[in-house]
C-alpha cells in the first residue's frame, strides 16, 4: 500500500492560482490482534507494520523482548497484524482498564516506575547532534512530498542507523523500537532523534527502550523534562540549524560546561 | 495552575553557551468523571478545563448539546472534572469497548455516519483566510514562550472570536467547541483555524460540530480529505504567508475559479 495519495488541489498564491494534483499522506488504521483477540487500532502510515506492532506492544509493556512473540502474521487486505504471545504475557484485565481510561496519546501508566536510572556513559558533541538532525531532514522524503509526517531516527555516533516516518510521532518511534527488537539491535548506546514534541508519552517509550540521549527539533513538555531527569536521560530540544537546548543530564554533551567541569 | 514552568536549560549556539531558565509548557492530566464513574484522562494544558471536558464529551458524542449536562464541578486540587448527564446519555458498554480499542488519537468510531452533508453557504476570500492565520499567530503567546503548543481559533468573517492553545491539537479544538456549547454560540457559520495537521480525528470533531470551513497551517491526511469531501466541508491546508491549498468544496473560497465558474 502506498504511503501517499494524489488529490486535486487548488493552490492559491498571491498572484496565481492553479489546479494541480498534490500528494497527501495516507492515513491507515492498523488493528493488532493479540492471541486472537482484537487489542488496539493504531492509525499510521502504512509501511513497516510488523515493526510498528512489535514496537507498540513493547512500548505498552505487553512484551518485554522479541522472544515473547510466538507467532506473527500480517493480513494486508484487512489491515490486521496477528501476534500471539505466551499466555503469561497477556495483559491482565486491570492493565486493559487502565489503558481504556487513557486515550489522547497518554501512555503514562505503561511506565515501569521501578525502572532503573539509565547510567550509560555514551556522549556526543552538540555539533554532532545538529549534524544528525540535518542528515535526518535530508532523509525525510515523505515529509517533503506531503508535509504530513513526523520522523524518528536511531543513531550511533555520527551515523543514522535507522530512519522511519509516520503520521504519528509515537508510531515513528515504535517502528524503530520494533525493528531493534526483531533484529536484536541494542538501543542502550544509541541516540534517538525525533522531529516531534517530546511529551511524557514519548519519554515513557524512551525509558522502556533505555535510550540514553533524545534529541528533538521541537519542544519538550514539563513532564518529559521531569521524567528524563529522574531516569537519567539526556534530553535536548529545539535542535535546529546551529542551536540546541539541553534540558537534563547535560554531562553527556561533551562540549558543555557541565561536561567539562 | 500555570500553563508553563521554568526549567534550567543549557542553550548552546555555535559560538556561545549559556545556562538560563527557560519556559516549558505544562503537561497536565485531567480526568473526567461521568456520573461518578472515571471516564477518561486527557493530557492537556491546564486552562479552560470545563470547556475542554464539555467539548470532549460532545466530540465523542457522549452528549448532543449543553442541556444534556445536569451538573458540572471542577476539583482543581485533584485534576478532576465531574460531569453528570441524563442516564440515557451514558454511553453503553459497546461504545466504551469501541473507544478502548482506539487510542493513538483515533476517534473515527465516534463519527455519526448518518450525519447530513454541511450545506452552509458562508464564503471567504483566500486572502482573508491568510490574514486570520496571521492574526492567530500573533495571539499565540504560550507558543512563543514554550514552542510546545498548538492553537485553534473560531472565526467569523475577518474576526477571531475565540482562541485557545493546548499541547494537544485535538484539545484546542475541543476547548472551542466546549465554549460554544456552554455559551450557546453557533458554529455552523464559522471558520475554524488550526495550527496542527488535519487527520480524520480532527475532521470528525469538525463534522460533529458542523463547521463549514477548516483552515490549517499544516498538512491534511488522505482520510481528512475524503471526510471533508463527503461531508461538504471546505478544507484548506498549508495556509502560511501568502499561499494556501484548497482541497475540497472550493466553491466557498470566492476568489477561486471554482467559485467564479
Short mmCIF file of C-alpha atoms in Angstrom, two decimals:
data_model
loop_
_atom_site.label_atom_id
_atom_site.label_comp_id
_atom_site.label_asym_id
_atom_site.label_seq_id
_atom_site.Cartn_x
_atom_site.Cartn_y
_atom_site.Cartn_z
CA UNK A 1 0.00 0.00 0.00
CA UNK A 2 1.22 3.45 -0.86
CA UNK A 3 2.25 5.87 1.87
CA UNK A 4 0.79 8.79 -0.09
CA UNK A 5 -2.19 9.52 -2.34
CA UNK A 6 -2.72 12.07 -5.06
CA UNK A 7 -5.59 14.52 -4.66
CA UNK A 8 -6.69 17.51 -6.73
CA UNK A 9 -5.81 20.79 -5.05
CA UNK A 10 -6.40 24.44 -5.85
CA UNK A 11 -3.10 26.09 -4.98
CA UNK A 12 -3.59 29.80 -4.40
CA UNK A 13 -0.67 32.20 -4.29
CA UNK A 14 -0.78 35.97 -4.20
CA UNK A 15 -0.80 36.41 -7.97
CA UNK A 16 -1.54 32.99 -9.32
CA UNK A 17 -3.88 30.08 -8.94
CA UNK A 18 -3.53 26.59 -10.30
CA UNK A 19 -5.39 23.32 -10.13
CA UNK A 20 -2.88 20.55 -9.60
CA UNK A 21 -2.64 17.06 -8.19
CA UNK A 22 -0.73 17.14 -4.92
CA UNK A 23 0.45 14.41 -2.56
CA UNK A 24 -1.38 13.74 0.71
CA UNK A 25 -0.05 11.30 3.30
CA UNK A 26 -2.06 8.08 3.66
CA UNK A 27 -3.86 7.61 6.95
CA UNK A 28 -4.20 3.90 7.62
CA UNK A 29 -5.88 2.08 10.52
CA UNK A 30 -3.83 -0.94 11.60
CA UNK A 31 -5.55 -3.32 14.01
CA UNK A 32 -3.41 -5.51 16.23
CA UNK A 33 -4.89 -8.82 17.33
CA UNK A 34 -3.22 -10.32 20.39
CA UNK A 35 -3.79 -14.05 20.92
CA UNK A 36 -6.82 -13.94 18.59
CA UNK A 37 -8.43 -11.00 20.42
CA UNK A 38 -8.74 -7.51 18.96
CA UNK A 39 -6.33 -5.45 21.05
CA UNK A 40 -5.85 -1.99 19.58
CA UNK A 41 -6.21 0.04 16.39
CA UNK A 42 -3.31 2.36 15.61
CA UNK A 43 -3.68 4.99 12.90
CA UNK A 44 -0.44 5.11 10.98
CA UNK A 45 1.45 5.41 7.73
CA UNK A 46 1.30 2.00 6.00
CA UNK A 47 4.88 0.76 6.00
CA UNK A 48 6.93 -1.29 8.46
CA UNK A 49 3.70 -2.54 10.02
CA UNK A 50 5.13 -5.56 11.84
CA UNK A 51 7.82 -3.33 13.34
CA UNK A 52 5.12 -0.91 14.41
CA UNK A 53 3.02 -3.64 16.05
CA UNK A 54 6.01 -5.16 17.88
CA UNK A 55 7.31 -1.76 18.96
CA UNK A 56 3.87 -0.74 20.17
CA UNK A 57 3.47 -3.91 22.24
CA UNK A 58 6.92 -3.38 23.74
CA UNK A 59 6.31 0.31 24.48
CA UNK A 60 2.99 -0.65 26.10
CA UNK A 61 4.82 -3.32 28.12
CA UNK A 62 2.73 -6.18 26.75
CA UNK A 63 6.02 -7.86 25.78
CA UNK A 64 9.48 -7.47 27.32
CA UNK A 65 11.56 -8.87 24.45
CA UNK A 66 11.18 -10.25 20.92
CA UNK A 67 11.28 -13.83 22.28
CA UNK A 68 7.92 -13.22 23.98
CA UNK A 69 6.33 -13.33 20.50
CA UNK A 70 5.36 -16.86 19.48
CA UNK A 71 3.96 -16.12 16.01
CA UNK A 72 3.19 -13.06 13.91
CA UNK A 73 1.25 -12.65 10.67
CA UNK A 74 0.10 -9.69 8.59
CA UNK A 75 -3.21 -9.70 6.69
CA UNK A 76 -2.60 -6.77 4.36
CA UNK A 77 -6.05 -6.96 2.80
CA UNK A 78 -7.76 -6.42 6.14
CA UNK A 79 -5.14 -4.15 7.77
CA UNK A 80 -4.57 -6.60 10.60
CA UNK A 81 -1.44 -7.84 12.37
CA UNK A 82 -1.95 -11.05 14.34
CA UNK A 83 0.51 -11.59 17.16
CA UNK A 84 0.48 -14.41 19.64
CA UNK A 85 2.41 -14.29 22.87
CA UNK A 86 2.83 -16.54 25.86
CA UNK A 87 -0.35 -16.57 27.92
CA UNK A 88 1.52 -15.19 30.93
CA UNK A 89 2.32 -12.11 28.83
CA UNK A 90 -1.27 -11.39 28.06
CA UNK A 91 -2.22 -8.22 29.92
CA UNK A 92 -4.48 -8.65 32.89
CA UNK A 93 -7.90 -7.03 33.00
CA UNK A 94 -6.54 -4.30 35.26
CA UNK A 95 -3.97 -3.24 32.67
CA UNK A 96 -6.61 -3.08 29.95
CA UNK A 97 -8.85 -0.98 32.15
CA UNK A 98 -6.01 1.40 32.84
CA UNK A 99 -5.42 1.74 29.14
CA UNK A 100 -9.08 2.36 28.40
CA UNK A 101 -9.10 5.46 30.59
CA UNK A 102 -6.02 6.93 28.98
CA UNK A 103 -6.54 7.78 25.32
CA UNK A 104 -5.39 11.12 23.95
CA UNK A 105 -1.83 9.90 23.46
CA UNK A 106 -1.34 9.29 27.18
CA UNK A 107 0.59 6.14 27.95
CA UNK A 108 1.96 7.19 31.31
CA UNK A 109 0.51 4.17 33.07
CA UNK A 110 2.65 1.83 30.99
CA UNK A 111 5.82 3.13 32.62
CA UNK A 112 7.61 0.68 34.83
CA UNK A 113 8.02 3.04 37.76
CA UNK A 114 10.63 0.69 39.19
CA UNK A 115 12.81 1.08 36.08
CA UNK A 116 16.45 1.74 36.96
CA UNK A 117 18.09 5.05 36.13
CA UNK A 118 19.98 4.93 32.82
CA UNK A 119 23.70 5.10 33.59
CA UNK A 120 25.08 4.83 30.02
CA UNK A 121 28.26 6.83 29.58
CA UNK A 122 27.92 7.43 25.85
CA UNK A 123 28.43 11.04 24.86
CA UNK A 124 28.11 13.43 21.94
CA UNK A 125 29.16 16.91 20.91
CA UNK A 126 26.36 19.41 20.33
CA UNK A 127 27.55 19.96 16.73
CA UNK A 128 27.29 16.22 16.12
CA UNK A 129 23.65 16.24 17.26
CA UNK A 130 22.85 19.15 14.95
CA UNK A 131 24.56 17.39 12.04
CA UNK A 132 22.43 14.28 12.70
CA UNK A 133 19.25 16.41 12.70
CA UNK A 134 20.35 17.91 9.39
CA UNK A 135 21.00 14.43 7.93
CA UNK A 136 17.57 13.23 9.10
CA UNK A 137 15.86 16.20 7.44
CA UNK A 138 17.56 15.27 4.16
CA UNK A 139 16.20 11.72 4.50
CA UNK A 140 12.59 12.86 5.02
CA UNK A 141 11.27 12.12 1.53
CA UNK A 142 7.64 11.57 2.58
CA UNK A 143 7.71 14.79 4.59
CA UNK A 144 8.94 16.75 1.60
CA UNK A 145 6.18 15.20 -0.54
CA UNK A 146 3.26 15.55 1.87
CA UNK A 147 4.29 17.79 4.80
CA UNK A 148 2.19 15.46 6.93
CA UNK A 149 4.57 13.12 8.76
CA UNK A 150 6.95 13.04 11.68
CA UNK A 151 10.26 11.23 11.61
CA UNK A 152 12.38 9.34 14.10
CA UNK A 153 15.96 8.18 13.69
CA UNK A 154 18.21 5.92 15.73
CA UNK A 155 21.85 7.00 15.59
CA UNK A 156 25.25 5.70 16.61
CA UNK A 157 27.89 8.42 16.97
CA UNK A 158 27.59 10.45 13.73
CA UNK A 159 25.62 7.90 11.72
CA UNK A 160 21.89 7.37 11.23
CA UNK A 161 21.35 3.62 11.53
CA UNK A 162 17.56 3.59 11.16
CA UNK A 163 15.07 6.15 9.91
CA UNK A 164 11.27 5.95 9.99
CA UNK A 165 8.44 8.34 9.03
CA UNK A 166 4.82 8.17 10.18
CA UNK A 167 1.81 10.45 10.62
CA UNK A 168 2.18 9.73 14.36
CA UNK A 169 5.35 10.80 16.13
CA UNK A 170 4.75 7.95 18.60
CA UNK A 171 4.43 5.44 15.76
CA UNK A 172 7.72 6.51 14.14
CA UNK A 173 9.49 5.73 17.43
CA UNK A 174 7.61 2.43 17.87
CA UNK A 175 8.76 1.40 14.37
CA UNK A 176 12.40 1.98 15.37
CA UNK A 177 11.94 0.09 18.63
CA UNK A 178 10.16 -2.79 16.85
CA UNK A 179 12.99 -3.07 14.32
CA UNK A 180 15.59 -3.19 17.09
CA UNK A 181 13.68 -5.94 18.91
CA UNK A 182 13.14 -8.01 15.76
CA UNK A 183 16.79 -7.69 14.71
CA UNK A 184 18.47 -7.91 18.11
CA UNK A 185 19.83 -4.36 17.93
CA UNK A 186 20.95 -2.76 21.17
CA UNK A 187 19.27 0.58 21.94
CA UNK A 188 21.15 1.34 25.15
CA UNK A 189 24.10 3.02 23.46
CA UNK A 190 22.18 4.95 20.81
CA UNK A 191 20.87 8.46 20.18
CA UNK A 192 17.19 8.96 19.29
CA UNK A 193 16.17 11.86 17.05
CA UNK A 194 12.55 12.91 16.77
CA UNK A 195 11.00 15.68 14.70
CA UNK A 196 8.08 15.91 17.12
CA UNK A 197 7.48 17.40 20.51
CA UNK A 198 8.59 15.31 23.48
CA UNK A 199 5.69 14.63 25.84
CA UNK A 200 5.57 12.14 28.70
CA UNK A 201 4.16 9.55 26.26
CA UNK A 202 7.29 9.82 24.11
CA UNK A 203 9.56 9.78 27.14
CA UNK A 204 7.90 6.62 28.50
CA UNK A 205 8.77 4.84 25.23
CA UNK A 206 12.36 6.06 25.57
CA UNK A 207 12.61 4.88 29.19
CA UNK A 208 11.18 1.45 28.32
CA UNK A 209 13.69 1.17 25.43
CA UNK A 210 16.51 2.54 27.66
CA UNK A 211 17.83 5.03 25.10
CA UNK A 212 20.24 7.46 26.85
CA UNK A 213 20.09 10.55 24.57
CA UNK A 214 16.97 12.07 22.96
CA UNK A 215 17.18 14.99 20.55
CA UNK A 216 14.07 16.77 19.30
CA UNK A 217 13.78 19.52 16.71
CA UNK A 218 10.75 20.67 18.67
CA UNK A 219 9.74 21.43 22.27
CA UNK A 220 9.63 19.26 25.40
CA UNK A 221 6.82 19.39 27.97
CA UNK A 222 7.15 19.80 31.73
CA UNK A 223 6.52 16.08 32.34
CA UNK A 224 9.08 14.92 29.80
CA UNK A 225 11.73 17.13 31.43
CA UNK A 226 10.92 15.64 34.84
CA UNK A 227 10.94 12.04 33.56
CA UNK A 228 14.21 12.45 31.66
CA UNK A 229 15.80 13.99 34.77
CA UNK A 230 14.53 11.19 37.01
CA UNK A 231 15.55 8.34 34.70
CA UNK A 232 18.97 9.68 33.71
CA UNK A 233 18.18 10.53 30.09
CA UNK A 234 19.82 13.43 28.27
CA UNK A 235 17.04 15.48 26.70
CA UNK A 236 17.80 18.09 24.03
CA UNK A 237 15.18 20.19 22.29
CA UNK A 238 14.81 22.83 19.59
CA UNK A 239 17.76 21.29 17.74
CA UNK A 240 17.57 23.34 14.56
CA UNK A 241 20.23 24.93 12.40
CA UNK A 242 23.03 25.95 14.73
CA UNK A 243 21.35 25.85 18.13
CA UNK A 244 20.14 23.30 20.62
CA UNK A 245 18.80 23.44 24.20
CA UNK A 246 19.89 20.74 26.65
CA UNK A 247 17.42 20.24 29.49
CA UNK A 248 18.69 17.33 31.54
CA UNK A 249 21.78 15.20 32.15
CA UNK A 250 23.97 17.68 30.31
CA UNK A 251 27.06 15.67 31.30
CA UNK A 252 26.68 13.52 28.14
CA UNK A 253 27.12 16.57 25.88
CA UNK A 254 30.89 16.86 25.86
CA UNK A 255 31.21 20.49 24.81
CA UNK A 256 29.09 21.93 27.60
CA UNK A 257 30.46 23.39 30.79
CA UNK A 258 28.64 20.67 32.75
CA UNK A 259 30.69 18.03 30.95
CA UNK A 260 33.94 19.96 31.24
CA UNK A 261 33.65 20.69 34.97
CA UNK B 1 -2.35 26.31 37.76
CA UNK B 2 0.24 27.77 35.44
CA UNK B 3 0.33 26.79 31.78
CA UNK B 4 4.14 26.89 31.79
CA UNK B 5 7.00 26.04 34.10
CA UNK B 6 10.53 27.35 34.33
CA UNK B 7 13.37 24.86 33.95
CA UNK B 8 17.14 25.32 33.79
CA UNK B 9 18.46 24.86 30.25
CA UNK B 10 21.90 24.89 28.69
CA UNK B 11 21.39 26.84 25.49
CA UNK B 12 24.13 26.05 23.00
CA UNK B 13 24.75 28.19 19.94
CA UNK B 14 27.64 28.00 17.53
CA UNK B 15 29.86 30.39 19.44
CA UNK B 16 28.19 30.73 22.79
CA UNK B 17 26.72 28.73 25.59
CA UNK B 18 24.60 29.91 28.47
CA UNK B 19 22.76 28.41 31.40
CA UNK B 20 19.36 30.04 31.63
CA UNK B 21 15.89 29.35 32.92
CA UNK B 22 13.54 28.73 30.01
CA UNK B 23 9.80 28.15 29.79
CA UNK B 24 8.40 24.66 29.22
CA UNK B 25 4.70 24.04 28.62
CA UNK B 26 2.88 22.32 31.48
CA UNK B 27 1.60 18.82 30.75
CA UNK B 28 -1.44 18.19 32.91
CA UNK B 29 -3.60 15.05 33.22
CA UNK B 30 -7.28 15.98 33.52
CA UNK B 31 -9.59 13.14 34.49
CA UNK B 32 -13.25 13.38 33.54
CA UNK B 33 -15.74 11.57 35.79
CA UNK B 34 -19.08 10.89 34.15
CA UNK B 35 -21.99 10.16 36.50
CA UNK B 36 -19.50 9.35 39.31
CA UNK B 37 -17.52 6.90 37.15
CA UNK B 38 -13.99 7.54 35.91
CA UNK B 39 -14.43 8.02 32.17
CA UNK B 40 -11.22 9.29 30.55
CA UNK B 41 -7.94 11.06 31.27
CA UNK B 42 -6.95 13.74 28.80
CA UNK B 43 -3.44 15.19 28.88
CA UNK B 44 -3.70 18.91 28.31
CA UNK B 45 -2.62 22.44 29.07
CA UNK B 46 -4.32 23.46 32.33
CA UNK B 47 -6.72 26.22 31.35
CA UNK B 48 -10.35 26.22 30.21
CA UNK B 49 -10.77 22.77 31.73
CA UNK B 50 -14.57 22.73 31.88
CA UNK B 51 -14.72 23.80 28.23
CA UNK B 52 -12.28 21.01 27.39
CA UNK B 53 -14.35 18.40 29.24
CA UNK B 54 -17.63 19.52 27.66
CA UNK B 55 -16.08 19.80 24.18
CA UNK B 56 -14.51 16.36 24.55
CA UNK B 57 -17.81 14.75 25.59
CA UNK B 58 -19.55 16.43 22.65
CA UNK B 59 -16.85 15.43 20.15
CA UNK B 60 -17.03 11.86 21.47
CA UNK B 61 -20.82 12.01 21.11
CA UNK B 62 -21.50 11.32 24.79
CA UNK B 63 -23.63 14.48 24.79
CA UNK B 64 -25.50 16.13 21.92
CA UNK B 65 -26.00 19.59 23.45
CA UNK B 66 -25.14 21.59 26.57
CA UNK B 67 -28.58 20.83 28.06
CA UNK B 68 -27.61 17.16 28.34
CA UNK B 69 -25.31 18.18 31.22
CA UNK B 70 -27.11 18.15 34.56
CA UNK B 71 -24.25 19.29 36.81
CA UNK B 72 -20.54 20.00 36.44
CA UNK B 73 -17.85 20.61 39.05
CA UNK B 74 -14.07 21.02 38.92
CA UNK B 75 -11.79 19.72 41.68
CA UNK B 76 -8.62 21.64 40.86
CA UNK B 77 -6.59 20.02 43.62
CA UNK B 78 -7.15 16.55 42.18
CA UNK B 79 -7.29 17.46 38.47
CA UNK B 80 -10.81 16.12 38.09
CA UNK B 81 -13.91 17.41 36.30
CA UNK B 82 -17.14 15.78 37.48
CA UNK B 83 -19.96 15.86 34.96
CA UNK B 84 -23.35 14.28 35.35
CA UNK B 85 -25.63 13.67 32.41
CA UNK B 86 -29.01 12.08 31.90
CA UNK B 87 -28.79 8.32 32.33
CA UNK B 88 -29.96 7.79 28.76
CA UNK B 89 -26.89 9.73 27.62
CA UNK B 90 -24.49 7.48 29.41
CA UNK B 91 -22.56 5.53 26.77
CA UNK B 92 -23.41 1.87 26.50
CA UNK B 93 -20.82 -0.81 27.13
CA UNK B 94 -20.38 -1.28 23.38
CA UNK B 95 -19.38 2.34 22.92
CA UNK B 96 -16.84 2.13 25.71
CA UNK B 97 -15.38 -1.03 24.20
CA UNK B 98 -15.08 0.66 20.86
CA UNK B 99 -13.22 3.50 22.45
CA UNK B 100 -10.93 1.17 24.33
CA UNK B 101 -9.59 -0.28 21.11
CA UNK B 102 -8.92 3.07 19.52
CA UNK B 103 -6.23 5.01 21.34
CA UNK B 104 -3.47 6.72 19.39
CA UNK B 105 -5.63 9.77 18.70
CA UNK B 106 -8.14 7.78 16.67
CA UNK B 107 -11.73 8.80 17.26
CA UNK B 108 -13.14 7.68 13.95
CA UNK B 109 -15.71 5.45 15.61
CA UNK B 110 -17.39 8.45 17.22
CA UNK B 111 -18.48 9.79 13.85
CA UNK B 112 -22.17 9.79 13.24
CA UNK B 113 -22.02 8.20 9.80
CA UNK B 114 -25.59 9.31 9.18
CA UNK B 115 -24.61 12.97 9.65
CA UNK B 116 -26.02 15.19 6.90
CA UNK B 117 -23.76 16.94 4.43
CA UNK B 118 -22.98 20.52 5.50
CA UNK B 119 -24.74 22.88 3.09
CA UNK B 120 -23.74 26.24 4.65
CA UNK B 121 -23.26 28.93 2.04
CA UNK B 122 -20.80 31.06 4.01
CA UNK B 123 -17.76 32.04 2.00
CA UNK B 124 -14.35 33.65 2.33
CA UNK B 125 -11.60 35.08 0.17
CA UNK B 126 -8.25 33.29 0.29
CA UNK B 127 -6.53 36.49 1.46
CA UNK B 128 -9.00 36.73 4.34
CA UNK B 129 -8.07 33.20 5.49
CA UNK B 130 -4.37 34.05 5.36
CA UNK B 131 -4.95 37.24 7.34
CA UNK B 132 -6.81 35.21 10.00
CA UNK B 133 -3.90 32.75 10.22
CA UNK B 134 -1.55 35.71 10.66
CA UNK B 135 -3.75 37.19 13.42
CA UNK B 136 -3.86 33.81 15.20
CA UNK B 137 -0.08 33.54 15.14
CA UNK B 138 0.17 36.94 16.80
CA UNK B 139 -2.17 35.72 19.55
CA UNK B 140 -0.09 32.61 20.32
CA UNK B 141 1.62 33.86 23.48
CA UNK B 142 2.15 30.42 25.03
CA UNK B 143 3.60 29.14 21.76
CA UNK B 144 6.09 31.97 21.63
CA UNK B 145 7.08 31.26 25.25
CA UNK B 146 7.33 27.47 25.07
CA UNK B 147 7.18 26.34 21.42
CA UNK B 148 5.18 23.39 22.71
CA UNK B 149 1.51 24.08 21.96
CA UNK B 150 -0.97 24.02 19.12
CA UNK B 151 -3.67 26.63 18.67
CA UNK B 152 -7.22 26.67 17.37
CA UNK B 153 -9.36 29.70 16.57
CA UNK B 154 -13.02 30.15 15.71
CA UNK B 155 -13.59 33.00 13.29
CA UNK B 156 -16.47 34.96 11.82
CA UNK B 157 -15.64 36.73 8.56
CA UNK B 158 -12.36 38.55 9.30
CA UNK B 159 -12.51 38.36 13.09
CA UNK B 160 -11.16 35.82 15.57
CA UNK B 161 -13.96 35.25 18.07
CA UNK B 162 -12.26 32.59 20.20
CA UNK B 163 -8.68 31.46 20.53
CA UNK B 164 -7.31 28.51 22.50
CA UNK B 165 -3.88 26.91 22.94
CA UNK B 166 -3.10 23.40 24.18
CA UNK B 167 -0.34 20.79 23.97
CA UNK B 168 -2.90 18.68 22.07
CA UNK B 169 -4.26 19.97 18.77
CA UNK B 170 -7.43 17.95 19.45
CA UNK B 171 -7.80 19.56 22.87
CA UNK B 172 -7.51 23.10 21.48
CA UNK B 173 -10.47 22.36 19.19
CA UNK B 174 -12.45 20.67 21.99
CA UNK B 175 -11.96 23.82 24.12
CA UNK B 176 -13.50 25.94 21.34
CA UNK B 177 -16.39 23.52 20.89
CA UNK B 178 -16.99 23.34 24.65
CA UNK B 179 -17.09 27.13 24.90
CA UNK B 180 -19.63 27.34 22.07
CA UNK B 181 -21.86 24.74 23.73
CA UNK B 182 -21.66 26.39 27.16
CA UNK B 183 -22.36 29.86 25.75
CA UNK B 184 -24.89 28.96 23.07
CA UNK B 185 -22.65 30.08 20.22
CA UNK B 186 -23.47 28.84 16.75
CA UNK B 187 -20.63 27.01 14.99
CA UNK B 188 -22.41 26.36 11.70
CA UNK B 189 -21.47 29.71 10.13
CA UNK B 190 -17.88 29.92 11.40
CA UNK B 191 -14.36 29.27 10.16
CA UNK B 192 -12.05 27.03 12.18
CA UNK B 193 -8.29 27.66 12.15
CA UNK B 194 -5.88 25.04 13.44
CA UNK B 195 -2.10 25.17 13.64
CA UNK B 196 -1.94 21.38 13.54
CA UNK B 197 -2.23 18.71 10.92
CA UNK B 198 -5.75 17.69 9.97
CA UNK B 199 -6.28 13.95 10.48
CA UNK B 200 -9.56 12.05 10.45
CA UNK B 201 -9.75 12.56 14.24
CA UNK B 202 -9.75 16.33 13.77
CA UNK B 203 -12.22 16.13 10.89
CA UNK B 204 -14.65 14.03 12.94
CA UNK B 205 -14.74 16.80 15.57
CA UNK B 206 -15.42 19.33 12.79
CA UNK B 207 -18.23 17.20 11.31
CA UNK B 208 -19.85 16.70 14.75
CA UNK B 209 -19.64 20.49 15.35
CA UNK B 210 -20.85 21.20 11.77
CA UNK B 211 -18.21 23.82 11.00
CA UNK B 212 -18.18 24.51 7.21
CA UNK B 213 -14.61 25.83 6.65
CA UNK B 214 -11.39 24.47 8.16
CA UNK B 215 -8.03 26.14 7.59
CA UNK B 216 -4.79 24.54 8.74
CA UNK B 217 -1.28 25.95 8.62
CA UNK B 218 -0.13 22.37 8.25
CA UNK B 219 -0.93 19.26 6.17
CA UNK B 220 -4.10 17.20 5.79
CA UNK B 221 -4.14 13.39 5.61
CA UNK B 222 -5.84 11.23 2.98
CA UNK B 223 -8.74 10.39 5.33
CA UNK B 224 -9.40 14.00 6.28
CA UNK B 225 -9.58 14.96 2.59
CA UNK B 226 -12.09 12.16 1.96
CA UNK B 227 -14.22 13.02 5.01
CA UNK B 228 -14.30 16.76 4.22
CA UNK B 229 -15.30 15.95 0.64
CA UNK B 230 -18.04 13.57 1.77
CA UNK B 231 -19.50 15.88 4.43
CA UNK B 232 -19.38 19.11 2.43
CA UNK B 233 -16.59 20.82 4.40
CA UNK B 234 -14.14 23.21 2.76
CA UNK B 235 -10.65 22.08 3.75
CA UNK B 236 -7.64 24.35 3.26
CA UNK B 237 -4.09 23.43 4.24
CA UNK B 238 -0.58 24.85 4.29
CA UNK B 239 -2.05 28.32 4.91
CA UNK B 240 1.18 30.19 5.54
CA UNK B 241 2.41 33.60 4.46
CA UNK B 242 0.89 34.23 1.06
CA UNK B 243 -0.18 30.78 -0.04
CA UNK B 244 -2.89 28.27 0.74
CA UNK B 245 -4.01 24.96 -0.75
CA UNK B 246 -7.74 24.24 -1.01
CA UNK B 247 -8.53 20.52 -1.11
CA UNK B 248 -12.31 20.22 -1.08
CA UNK B 249 -15.51 22.23 -1.60
CA UNK B 250 -13.56 25.05 -3.22
CA UNK B 251 -16.85 26.80 -4.03
CA UNK B 252 -16.77 28.56 -0.62
CA UNK B 253 -13.49 30.33 -1.48
CA UNK B 254 -14.80 33.22 -3.55
CA UNK B 255 -11.62 34.11 -5.40
CA UNK B 256 -11.03 30.68 -6.90
CA UNK B 257 -12.02 29.64 -10.38
CA UNK B 258 -14.36 27.01 -8.88
CA UNK B 259 -16.34 29.76 -7.17
CA UNK B 260 -16.32 32.05 -10.20
CA UNK B 261 -17.48 29.40 -12.67
#
